[in-house]
mmCIF file of C-alpha atoms in Angstrom:
data_model
loop_
_atom_site.group_PDB
_atom_site.id
_atom_site.type_symbol
_atom_site.label_atom_id
_atom_site.label_comp_id
_atom_site.label_asym_id
_atom_site.label_seq_id
_atom_site.Cartn_x
_atom_site.Cartn_y
_atom_site.Cartn_z
ATOM 1 C CA UNK A 1 -155.340 17.597 225.849
ATOM 2 C CA UNK A 2 -152.915 16.632 223.233
ATOM 3 C CA UNK A 3 -149.643 18.656 223.737
ATOM 4 C CA UNK A 4 -148.057 21.319 221.337
ATOM 5 C CA UNK A 5 -144.987 19.366 221.128
ATOM 6 C CA UNK A 6 -147.050 16.464 220.145
ATOM 7 C CA UNK A 7 -148.847 17.639 217.450
ATOM 8 C CA UNK A 8 -145.508 19.016 215.525
ATOM 9 C CA UNK A 9 -144.074 15.550 215.599
ATOM 10 C CA UNK A 10 -143.646 13.371 212.732
ATOM 11 C CA UNK A 11 -142.836 10.081 213.945
ATOM 12 C CA UNK A 12 -140.833 7.424 211.957
ATOM 13 C CA UNK A 13 -142.386 5.209 209.327
ATOM 14 C CA UNK A 14 -140.909 1.586 209.945
ATOM 15 C CA UNK A 15 -140.605 -0.723 206.517
ATOM 16 C CA UNK A 16 -144.106 -2.662 206.432
ATOM 17 C CA UNK A 17 -144.303 -5.805 208.630
ATOM 18 C CA UNK A 18 -146.355 -8.374 207.263
ATOM 19 C CA UNK A 19 -149.745 -9.515 207.942
ATOM 20 C CA UNK A 20 -150.960 -13.447 208.093
ATOM 21 C CA UNK A 21 -149.452 -13.704 204.587
ATOM 22 C CA UNK A 22 -146.208 -15.427 204.344
ATOM 23 C CA UNK A 23 -143.612 -13.311 202.374
ATOM 24 C CA UNK A 24 -139.931 -13.055 202.061
ATOM 25 C CA UNK A 25 -138.864 -10.028 203.784
ATOM 26 C CA UNK A 26 -136.340 -7.793 202.048
ATOM 27 C CA UNK A 27 -137.433 -4.621 203.535
ATOM 28 C CA UNK A 28 -136.082 -4.175 206.750
ATOM 29 C CA UNK A 29 -132.692 -4.725 206.328
ATOM 30 C CA UNK A 30 -132.352 -7.176 209.084
ATOM 31 C CA UNK A 31 -130.126 -10.922 208.918
ATOM 32 C CA UNK A 32 -131.414 -13.558 206.859
ATOM 33 C CA UNK A 33 -129.658 -15.605 209.167
ATOM 34 C CA UNK A 34 -130.312 -17.370 212.857
ATOM 35 C CA UNK A 35 -128.511 -16.235 215.681
ATOM 36 C CA UNK A 36 -125.596 -18.402 216.546
ATOM 37 C CA UNK A 37 -125.741 -21.783 218.597
ATOM 38 C CA UNK A 38 -124.132 -19.844 221.329
ATOM 39 C CA UNK A 39 -126.375 -17.230 221.827
ATOM 40 C CA UNK A 40 -129.689 -19.834 222.142
ATOM 41 C CA UNK A 41 -128.082 -22.000 224.095
ATOM 42 C CA UNK A 42 -127.116 -19.414 226.475
ATOM 43 C CA UNK A 43 -130.460 -17.690 226.705
ATOM 44 C CA UNK A 44 -132.018 -21.126 226.762
ATOM 45 C CA UNK A 45 -129.931 -22.064 230.156
ATOM 46 C CA UNK A 46 -130.133 -18.312 231.837
ATOM 47 C CA UNK A 47 -134.062 -18.601 231.695
ATOM 48 C CA UNK A 48 -134.167 -22.248 232.934
ATOM 49 C CA UNK A 49 -130.576 -22.131 235.588
ATOM 50 C CA UNK A 50 -131.353 -18.596 236.776
ATOM 51 C CA UNK A 51 -134.957 -17.793 236.058
ATOM 52 C CA UNK A 52 -135.163 -16.164 239.446
ATOM 53 C CA UNK A 53 -132.784 -13.265 238.019
ATOM 54 C CA UNK A 54 -135.757 -11.972 235.961
ATOM 55 C CA UNK A 55 -137.983 -10.438 238.879
ATOM 56 C CA UNK A 56 -134.836 -8.802 239.381
ATOM 57 C CA UNK A 57 -133.292 -5.749 237.607
ATOM 58 C CA UNK A 58 -130.442 -5.931 235.715
ATOM 59 C CA UNK A 59 -127.286 -4.351 236.357
ATOM 60 C CA UNK A 60 -128.018 -1.178 234.706
ATOM 61 C CA UNK A 61 -124.656 -0.531 233.169
ATOM 62 C CA UNK A 62 -124.384 -3.634 231.825
ATOM 63 C CA UNK A 63 -120.964 -4.397 232.922
ATOM 64 C CA UNK A 64 -120.311 -7.675 231.352
ATOM 65 C CA UNK A 65 -121.637 -6.460 227.656
ATOM 66 C CA UNK A 66 -119.032 -3.965 227.775
ATOM 67 C CA UNK A 67 -116.366 -6.285 228.627
ATOM 68 C CA UNK A 68 -117.865 -8.456 225.713
ATOM 69 C CA UNK A 69 -118.398 -6.060 223.262
ATOM 70 C CA UNK A 70 -114.988 -4.354 223.583
ATOM 71 C CA UNK A 71 -113.064 -7.788 223.221
ATOM 72 C CA UNK A 72 -114.944 -8.742 219.825
ATOM 73 C CA UNK A 73 -113.914 -5.428 218.278
ATOM 74 C CA UNK A 74 -110.610 -5.810 219.339
ATOM 75 C CA UNK A 75 -110.350 -8.962 217.719
ATOM 76 C CA UNK A 76 -112.210 -8.313 215.069
ATOM 77 C CA UNK A 77 -110.976 -4.178 213.958
ATOM 78 C CA UNK A 78 -115.016 -3.961 214.152
ATOM 79 C CA UNK A 79 -115.539 -4.892 210.256
ATOM 80 C CA UNK A 80 -116.929 -8.812 210.610
ATOM 81 C CA UNK A 81 -117.004 -9.528 206.673
ATOM 82 C CA UNK A 82 -113.280 -8.641 206.074
ATOM 83 C CA UNK A 83 -111.779 -10.726 209.360
ATOM 84 C CA UNK A 84 -110.156 -14.239 208.804
ATOM 85 C CA UNK A 85 -110.923 -16.914 211.154
ATOM 86 C CA UNK A 86 -108.415 -19.664 211.985
ATOM 87 C CA UNK A 87 -109.865 -22.585 214.113
ATOM 88 C CA UNK A 88 -111.453 -20.989 216.251
ATOM 89 C CA UNK A 89 -109.592 -17.725 216.488
ATOM 90 C CA UNK A 90 -110.961 -14.322 214.215
ATOM 91 C CA UNK A 91 -107.936 -11.966 213.786
ATOM 92 C CA UNK A 92 -109.337 -8.554 211.805
ATOM 93 C CA UNK A 93 -107.761 -7.814 208.233
ATOM 94 C CA UNK A 94 -104.891 -5.215 208.285
ATOM 95 C CA UNK A 95 -106.589 -2.211 207.171
ATOM 96 C CA UNK A 96 -109.230 -2.520 210.137
ATOM 97 C CA UNK A 97 -107.314 -3.571 213.009
ATOM 98 C CA UNK A 98 -107.415 -1.033 215.837
ATOM 99 C CA UNK A 99 -104.297 0.372 216.976
ATOM 100 C CA UNK A 100 -105.729 0.720 220.873
ATOM 101 C CA UNK A 101 -107.072 -1.111 222.621
ATOM 102 C CA UNK A 102 -110.702 -1.018 222.818
ATOM 103 C CA UNK A 103 -111.565 -0.899 226.499
ATOM 104 C CA UNK A 104 -115.304 -1.070 228.866
ATOM 105 C CA UNK A 105 -115.317 2.416 229.702
ATOM 106 C CA UNK A 106 -115.586 3.374 225.752
ATOM 107 C CA UNK A 107 -118.327 1.505 225.444
ATOM 108 C CA UNK A 108 -122.386 1.930 226.379
ATOM 109 C CA UNK A 109 -125.350 -0.119 225.877
ATOM 110 C CA UNK A 110 -128.932 0.702 225.209
ATOM 111 C CA UNK A 111 -132.159 -0.439 223.777
ATOM 112 C CA UNK A 112 -130.975 -0.717 219.807
ATOM 113 C CA UNK A 113 -129.140 1.549 218.237
ATOM 114 C CA UNK A 114 -132.689 3.943 217.904
ATOM 115 C CA UNK A 115 -132.292 4.960 221.160
ATOM 116 C CA UNK A 116 -128.843 5.034 221.854
ATOM 117 C CA UNK A 117 -129.212 7.590 219.381
ATOM 118 C CA UNK A 118 -131.858 9.697 221.091
ATOM 119 C CA UNK A 119 -129.714 9.473 224.301
ATOM 120 C CA UNK A 120 -127.122 10.781 221.991
ATOM 121 C CA UNK A 121 -129.198 13.924 219.781
ATOM 122 C CA UNK A 122 -130.071 14.896 223.456
ATOM 123 C CA UNK A 123 -126.590 14.591 225.202
ATOM 124 C CA UNK A 124 -124.585 16.669 222.250
ATOM 125 C CA UNK A 125 -126.969 18.498 220.124
ATOM 126 C CA UNK A 126 -128.632 21.706 220.902
ATOM 127 C CA UNK A 127 -131.769 23.573 219.726
ATOM 128 C CA UNK A 128 -130.004 27.000 219.097
ATOM 129 C CA UNK A 129 -127.537 25.269 216.829
ATOM 130 C CA UNK A 130 -128.134 23.550 213.311
ATOM 131 C CA UNK A 131 -127.316 19.889 213.062
ATOM 132 C CA UNK A 132 -125.139 19.098 210.006
ATOM 133 C CA UNK A 133 -126.692 15.856 208.081
ATOM 134 C CA UNK A 134 -126.811 14.665 204.807
ATOM 135 C CA UNK A 135 -130.609 15.276 203.255
ATOM 136 C CA UNK A 136 -131.110 11.518 202.675
ATOM 137 C CA UNK A 137 -129.864 9.467 205.177
ATOM 138 C CA UNK A 138 -131.338 7.734 208.060
ATOM 139 C CA UNK A 139 -135.313 8.475 208.233
ATOM 140 C CA UNK A 140 -134.738 9.014 211.828
ATOM 141 C CA UNK A 141 -132.259 11.800 212.352
ATOM 142 C CA UNK A 142 -134.802 14.318 211.255
ATOM 143 C CA UNK A 143 -137.476 12.638 213.932
ATOM 144 C CA UNK A 144 -135.144 12.818 216.790
ATOM 145 C CA UNK A 145 -134.144 16.729 215.416
ATOM 146 C CA UNK A 146 -138.285 17.431 216.063
ATOM 147 C CA UNK A 147 -138.515 15.462 219.184
ATOM 148 C CA UNK A 148 -135.555 17.370 220.181
ATOM 149 C CA UNK A 149 -136.347 21.322 218.829
ATOM 150 C CA UNK A 150 -132.881 20.505 217.191
ATOM 151 C CA UNK A 151 -132.456 22.352 213.807
ATOM 152 C CA UNK A 152 -131.327 20.184 210.632
ATOM 153 C CA UNK A 153 -129.217 21.688 208.082
ATOM 154 C CA UNK A 154 -130.081 18.986 205.482
ATOM 155 C CA UNK A 155 -127.081 18.982 202.968
ATOM 156 C CA UNK A 156 -127.648 17.431 199.442
ATOM 157 C CA UNK A 157 -125.560 14.790 198.367
ATOM 158 C CA UNK A 158 -124.242 14.916 194.751
ATOM 159 C CA UNK A 159 -125.296 13.990 191.688
ATOM 160 C CA UNK A 160 -123.958 10.760 192.083
ATOM 161 C CA UNK A 161 -125.269 9.585 195.228
ATOM 162 C CA UNK A 162 -122.321 10.475 198.008
ATOM 163 C CA UNK A 163 -121.907 12.751 200.437
ATOM 164 C CA UNK A 164 -121.452 16.269 199.655
ATOM 165 C CA UNK A 165 -118.127 16.509 202.572
ATOM 166 C CA UNK A 166 -116.291 19.576 201.322
ATOM 167 C CA UNK A 167 -120.537 21.406 201.409
ATOM 168 C CA UNK A 168 -121.046 19.575 204.895
ATOM 169 C CA UNK A 169 -117.693 20.585 206.576
ATOM 170 C CA UNK A 170 -118.652 24.128 205.250
ATOM 171 C CA UNK A 171 -121.832 24.034 206.913
ATOM 172 C CA UNK A 172 -120.993 22.903 210.314
ATOM 173 C CA UNK A 173 -117.548 25.202 210.759
ATOM 174 C CA UNK A 174 -120.023 28.197 209.447
ATOM 175 C CA UNK A 175 -122.720 27.647 212.137
ATOM 176 C CA UNK A 176 -119.824 25.661 214.215
ATOM 177 C CA UNK A 177 -122.486 22.540 214.418
ATOM 178 C CA UNK A 178 -122.208 18.811 215.024
ATOM 179 C CA UNK A 179 -122.118 16.311 212.273
ATOM 180 C CA UNK A 180 -124.290 13.544 211.835
ATOM 181 C CA UNK A 181 -123.459 10.643 209.138
ATOM 182 C CA UNK A 182 -124.113 7.137 208.721
ATOM 183 C CA UNK A 183 -121.404 5.532 207.326
ATOM 184 C CA UNK A 184 -122.242 3.154 205.054
ATOM 185 C CA UNK A 185 -124.948 5.472 204.164
ATOM 186 C CA UNK A 186 -128.555 4.697 204.096
ATOM 187 C CA UNK A 187 -130.235 4.299 202.130
ATOM 188 C CA UNK A 188 -127.912 4.216 199.071
ATOM 189 C CA UNK A 189 -125.345 1.811 200.578
ATOM 190 C CA UNK A 190 -122.172 4.016 199.456
ATOM 191 C CA UNK A 191 -119.336 4.457 201.796
ATOM 192 C CA UNK A 192 -116.410 7.133 202.617
ATOM 193 C CA UNK A 193 -113.360 5.815 203.306
ATOM 194 C CA UNK A 194 -112.037 6.121 206.678
ATOM 195 C CA UNK A 195 -109.464 8.382 205.471
ATOM 196 C CA UNK A 196 -111.840 10.195 203.622
ATOM 197 C CA UNK A 197 -113.894 10.816 207.369
ATOM 198 C CA UNK A 198 -110.403 11.234 209.195
ATOM 199 C CA UNK A 199 -110.009 14.486 206.921
ATOM 200 C CA UNK A 200 -113.806 15.399 207.279
ATOM 201 C CA UNK A 201 -113.045 15.297 210.926
ATOM 202 C CA UNK A 202 -110.174 17.129 211.201
ATOM 203 C CA UNK A 203 -111.974 20.027 208.850
ATOM 204 C CA UNK A 204 -115.275 20.060 211.384
ATOM 205 C CA UNK A 205 -115.384 22.035 214.776
ATOM 206 C CA UNK A 206 -113.044 19.970 217.052
ATOM 207 C CA UNK A 207 -115.373 20.984 220.240
ATOM 208 C CA UNK A 208 -118.778 19.877 218.550
ATOM 209 C CA UNK A 209 -119.124 15.895 218.376
ATOM 210 C CA UNK A 210 -118.993 14.258 215.121
ATOM 211 C CA UNK A 211 -121.488 11.133 215.067
ATOM 212 C CA UNK A 212 -120.873 8.312 212.377
ATOM 213 C CA UNK A 213 -123.829 5.587 212.287
ATOM 214 C CA UNK A 214 -122.013 2.177 211.417
ATOM 215 C CA UNK A 215 -125.121 0.087 211.233
ATOM 216 C CA UNK A 216 -123.811 -1.222 208.332
ATOM 217 C CA UNK A 217 -119.692 -1.339 208.933
ATOM 218 C CA UNK A 218 -119.142 -4.946 208.773
ATOM 219 C CA UNK A 219 -120.982 -5.792 205.350
ATOM 220 C CA UNK A 220 -117.712 -3.841 203.966
ATOM 221 C CA UNK A 221 -117.185 -0.711 205.289
ATOM 222 C CA UNK A 222 -114.118 1.111 207.285
ATOM 223 C CA UNK A 223 -114.533 1.457 210.572
ATOM 224 C CA UNK A 224 -113.920 4.528 211.975
ATOM 225 C CA UNK A 225 -113.404 3.167 215.860
ATOM 226 C CA UNK A 226 -109.372 3.365 214.765
ATOM 227 C CA UNK A 227 -109.920 7.261 214.711
ATOM 228 C CA UNK A 228 -110.826 7.900 218.265
ATOM 229 C CA UNK A 229 -107.910 7.907 220.082
ATOM 230 C CA UNK A 230 -107.263 11.173 217.405
ATOM 231 C CA UNK A 231 -110.270 12.600 218.040
ATOM 232 C CA UNK A 232 -111.898 13.048 221.257
ATOM 233 C CA UNK A 233 -114.969 13.952 219.576
ATOM 234 C CA UNK A 234 -115.789 11.304 217.080
ATOM 235 C CA UNK A 235 -118.691 8.989 218.542
ATOM 236 C CA UNK A 236 -119.208 5.817 216.551
ATOM 237 C CA UNK A 237 -123.132 4.211 216.744
ATOM 238 C CA UNK A 238 -123.252 0.845 216.308
ATOM 239 C CA UNK A 239 -126.123 -1.575 216.501
ATOM 240 C CA UNK A 240 -126.425 -5.798 216.992
ATOM 241 C CA UNK A 241 -129.375 -5.876 214.266
ATOM 242 C CA UNK A 242 -127.949 -5.914 211.189
ATOM 243 C CA UNK A 243 -124.846 -8.358 211.087
ATOM 244 C CA UNK A 244 -124.702 -9.704 214.783
ATOM 245 C CA UNK A 245 -128.680 -11.495 213.560
ATOM 246 C CA UNK A 246 -129.999 -9.386 216.517
ATOM 247 C CA UNK A 247 -133.138 -7.260 215.433
ATOM 248 C CA UNK A 248 -135.257 -8.729 217.667
ATOM 249 C CA UNK A 249 -132.596 -8.088 221.012
ATOM 250 C CA UNK A 250 -132.975 -4.448 220.782
ATOM 251 C CA UNK A 251 -129.037 -3.956 221.277
ATOM 252 C CA UNK A 252 -127.502 -0.728 220.388
ATOM 253 C CA UNK A 253 -124.638 1.077 221.538
ATOM 254 C CA UNK A 254 -121.809 4.025 221.184
ATOM 255 C CA UNK A 255 -118.241 3.862 221.244
ATOM 256 C CA UNK A 256 -115.787 6.965 222.263
ATOM 257 C CA UNK A 257 -113.711 8.176 224.653
ATOM 258 C CA UNK A 258 -115.178 7.657 228.322
ATOM 259 C CA UNK A 259 -116.246 11.515 228.614
ATOM 260 C CA UNK A 260 -118.648 11.005 225.880
ATOM 261 C CA UNK A 261 -119.738 7.521 227.162
ATOM 262 C CA UNK A 262 -120.210 9.401 230.360
ATOM 263 C CA UNK A 263 -122.572 11.930 229.342
ATOM 264 C CA UNK A 264 -124.822 9.313 227.453
ATOM 265 C CA UNK A 265 -124.828 7.674 231.127
ATOM 266 C CA UNK A 266 -126.211 10.344 232.925
ATOM 267 C CA UNK A 267 -129.131 11.186 230.012
ATOM 268 C CA UNK A 268 -129.351 7.375 230.314
ATOM 269 C CA UNK A 269 -129.982 7.693 234.041
ATOM 270 C CA UNK A 270 -132.530 10.940 233.299
ATOM 271 C CA UNK A 271 -135.068 8.527 231.358
ATOM 272 C CA UNK A 272 -134.437 4.863 231.883
ATOM 273 C CA UNK A 273 -131.780 3.063 234.274
ATOM 274 C CA UNK A 274 -132.321 0.207 233.234
ATOM 275 C CA UNK A 275 -132.528 -0.415 229.421
ATOM 276 C CA UNK A 276 -130.761 -4.056 228.951
ATOM 277 C CA UNK A 277 -133.309 -6.229 230.139
ATOM 278 C CA UNK A 278 -130.902 -9.417 231.870
ATOM 279 C CA UNK A 279 -132.405 -11.749 228.888
ATOM 280 C CA UNK A 280 -130.881 -9.141 226.166
ATOM 281 C CA UNK A 281 -127.398 -8.647 228.133
ATOM 282 C CA UNK A 282 -127.199 -12.669 227.975
ATOM 283 C CA UNK A 283 -127.592 -13.087 224.566
ATOM 284 C CA UNK A 284 -125.849 -9.652 223.211
ATOM 285 C CA UNK A 285 -122.839 -11.273 225.095
ATOM 286 C CA UNK A 286 -123.050 -14.925 223.715
ATOM 287 C CA UNK A 287 -123.337 -13.244 220.386
ATOM 288 C CA UNK A 288 -119.837 -11.200 221.026
ATOM 289 C CA UNK A 289 -118.149 -14.646 221.879
ATOM 290 C CA UNK A 290 -119.785 -15.913 218.380
ATOM 291 C CA UNK A 291 -118.389 -13.255 216.184
ATOM 292 C CA UNK A 292 -116.529 -16.293 213.929
ATOM 293 C CA UNK A 293 -119.919 -17.501 213.233
ATOM 294 C CA UNK A 294 -121.217 -13.542 212.352
ATOM 295 C CA UNK A 295 -118.307 -13.906 210.588
ATOM 296 C CA UNK A 296 -119.624 -16.061 207.888
ATOM 297 C CA UNK A 297 -122.763 -14.863 208.314
ATOM 298 C CA UNK A 298 -121.786 -11.301 207.102
ATOM 299 C CA UNK A 299 -119.166 -12.597 204.077
ATOM 300 C CA UNK A 300 -122.036 -14.870 202.701
ATOM 301 C CA UNK A 301 -123.972 -11.702 202.672
ATOM 302 C CA UNK A 302 -121.394 -9.833 200.917
ATOM 303 C CA UNK A 303 -120.989 -12.477 198.451
ATOM 304 C CA UNK A 304 -124.851 -12.624 197.672
ATOM 305 C CA UNK A 305 -124.723 -8.791 197.615
ATOM 306 C CA UNK A 306 -122.693 -8.723 194.578
ATOM 307 C CA UNK A 307 -124.551 -11.309 192.939
ATOM 308 C CA UNK A 308 -127.685 -9.479 192.766
ATOM 309 C CA UNK A 309 -125.987 -6.535 192.160
ATOM 310 C CA UNK A 310 -124.590 -8.149 188.787
ATOM 311 C CA UNK A 311 -128.488 -9.860 188.411
ATOM 312 C CA UNK A 312 -130.097 -6.394 188.691
ATOM 313 C CA UNK A 313 -127.300 -4.712 186.240
ATOM 314 C CA UNK A 314 -127.945 -7.451 183.625
ATOM 315 C CA UNK A 315 -131.519 -6.720 183.323
ATOM 316 C CA UNK A 316 -131.190 -3.268 182.757
ATOM 317 C CA UNK A 317 -131.438 -1.841 186.341
ATOM 318 C CA UNK A 318 -129.023 0.939 187.848
ATOM 319 C CA UNK A 319 -127.798 0.385 190.810
ATOM 320 C CA UNK A 320 -125.942 1.803 193.337
ATOM 321 C CA UNK A 321 -121.985 0.665 194.656
ATOM 322 C CA UNK A 322 -123.405 -0.916 198.188
ATOM 323 C CA UNK A 323 -120.402 -2.125 201.309
ATOM 324 C CA UNK A 324 -124.362 -2.500 203.295
ATOM 325 C CA UNK A 325 -126.645 -5.760 203.202
ATOM 326 C CA UNK A 326 -128.696 -4.511 201.137
ATOM 327 C CA UNK A 327 -128.853 -2.272 197.624
ATOM 328 C CA UNK A 328 -130.644 0.383 196.258
ATOM 329 C CA UNK A 329 -131.714 0.901 192.781
ATOM 330 C CA UNK A 330 -133.679 2.135 189.620
ATOM 331 C CA UNK A 331 -134.454 1.685 186.454
ATOM 332 C CA UNK A 332 -135.479 4.564 183.873
ATOM 333 C CA UNK A 333 -138.639 4.371 182.722
ATOM 334 C CA UNK A 334 -139.932 2.379 185.195
ATOM 335 C CA UNK A 335 -142.157 3.006 188.561
ATOM 336 C CA UNK A 336 -140.556 2.433 191.771
ATOM 337 C CA UNK A 337 -143.957 2.020 192.862
ATOM 338 C CA UNK A 338 -145.094 -0.316 189.973
ATOM 339 C CA UNK A 339 -142.582 -2.764 190.866
ATOM 340 C CA UNK A 340 -142.710 -2.984 194.794
ATOM 341 C CA UNK A 341 -146.531 -3.725 194.540
ATOM 342 C CA UNK A 342 -145.808 -6.390 192.025
ATOM 343 C CA UNK A 343 -142.953 -7.808 193.522
ATOM 344 C CA UNK A 344 -145.265 -8.260 196.845
ATOM 345 C CA UNK A 345 -148.252 -9.922 195.172
ATOM 346 C CA UNK A 346 -145.338 -12.497 193.922
ATOM 347 C CA UNK A 347 -144.874 -12.148 197.972
ATOM 348 C CA UNK A 348 -141.516 -10.578 198.261
ATOM 349 C CA UNK A 349 -141.493 -7.510 200.423
ATOM 350 C CA UNK A 350 -138.705 -4.755 199.622
ATOM 351 C CA UNK A 351 -138.814 -1.082 201.029
ATOM 352 C CA UNK A 352 -139.628 2.219 198.613
ATOM 353 C CA UNK A 353 -139.962 5.646 199.982
ATOM 354 C CA UNK A 354 -142.163 8.345 199.252
ATOM 355 C CA UNK A 355 -139.443 10.917 199.926
ATOM 356 C CA UNK A 356 -138.949 13.308 196.941
ATOM 357 C CA UNK A 357 -136.116 12.088 195.085
ATOM 358 C CA UNK A 358 -135.903 8.899 196.047
ATOM 359 C CA UNK A 359 -139.413 7.685 194.943
ATOM 360 C CA UNK A 360 -138.756 5.241 192.448
ATOM 361 C CA UNK A 361 -135.426 3.521 194.222
ATOM 362 C CA UNK A 362 -136.027 0.393 195.901
ATOM 363 C CA UNK A 363 -133.857 -0.402 198.647
ATOM 364 C CA UNK A 364 -133.632 -4.195 198.537
ATOM 365 C CA UNK A 365 -132.386 -6.180 201.587
ATOM 366 C CA UNK A 366 -130.563 -9.293 200.520
ATOM 367 C CA UNK A 367 -131.509 -12.705 201.883
ATOM 368 C CA UNK A 368 -130.300 -16.305 201.978
ATOM 369 C CA UNK A 369 -128.845 -17.109 198.309
ATOM 370 C CA UNK A 370 -132.152 -19.681 198.582
ATOM 371 C CA UNK A 371 -134.018 -16.170 198.628
ATOM 372 C CA UNK A 372 -132.242 -14.268 196.370
ATOM 373 C CA UNK A 373 -132.527 -16.919 193.784
ATOM 374 C CA UNK A 374 -136.454 -17.293 194.021
ATOM 375 C CA UNK A 375 -136.781 -13.428 193.840
ATOM 376 C CA UNK A 376 -134.478 -13.047 190.752
ATOM 377 C CA UNK A 377 -137.262 -15.364 189.278
ATOM 378 C CA UNK A 378 -140.243 -13.084 189.896
ATOM 379 C CA UNK A 379 -141.701 -11.188 186.462
ATOM 380 C CA UNK A 380 -141.517 -7.965 188.290
ATOM 381 C CA UNK A 381 -137.569 -7.331 187.189
ATOM 382 C CA UNK A 382 -137.980 -7.782 183.358
ATOM 383 C CA UNK A 383 -141.911 -7.421 182.849
ATOM 384 C CA UNK A 384 -142.519 -3.593 184.140
#
């Protein structure tokens, strides 16, 4: 009774979810801070005062939210941790300022960036052309390739765990392929600069969509959004789940030229006309209007990340340079699985992968200072 398509699927495996035991959960790259007071108040007010709206269909195009996202990006430049708060006004760092106005018709929103990515795969990648991507990156990419029967051309990372840009460009041109990459990359945390991205995109086929997944860019990377006017084939994917403390909201979005946005919208309207419910739209809009709060959260995460990297190195661990809200680390002669299990016994959940080549590494989400101070006291760092 099961279709042959389903039998071939290899689904995504999320980070372990806690059972009834209390853990400090550092395995899913969630933000350790709560949403802003404005998000809570706006959501409660909407449910209390406009409860009938939950009985009605929401705006299928989330127009108010798209306006709020565009305004937030114009204020911040797309990188929260470097944005400067002057009183109530947030301004981008000079290196992040977008040289044009992001407008609502450049935005598409969906039910988390996972759904957005699914529609992107369907809209732009073909089953007769390999999709070029890094070998080790977001593990949903191979899942969607399997789901949509898209051949995947996975390019190994270089010996220092950075992207092999030249090889990716070579393969993209060889098969006239689209490219997708996470920047900063996951699970490594390493990022390309905007100038490196510009050079890479310019050398790839200009009539194939080039996708940059910026789930973690707010913690220290350089956004590709300023390049959109240079490259009409560039599409940037972002999420509320990380820097906007909204993993439970399920809201992701893309930024691109309107022609690409219209293509994704066509896919959406052929699958699910209402991907964002009314409450999520209210909460996400309020989050955009609270960008000063989230900028401070991102700064705290970035600062704590650097402190934890120093701690690990002092205890003999090798840590990749990270511009995300997590670190990727291993210790020679030490079993990643053993450390993972030891930390779990001590009340901490971190992430490890069974993927060949990275099975000895741990990916550790950065929590609050209090959580990270407790993590540093665990015996696992010194006894294994």
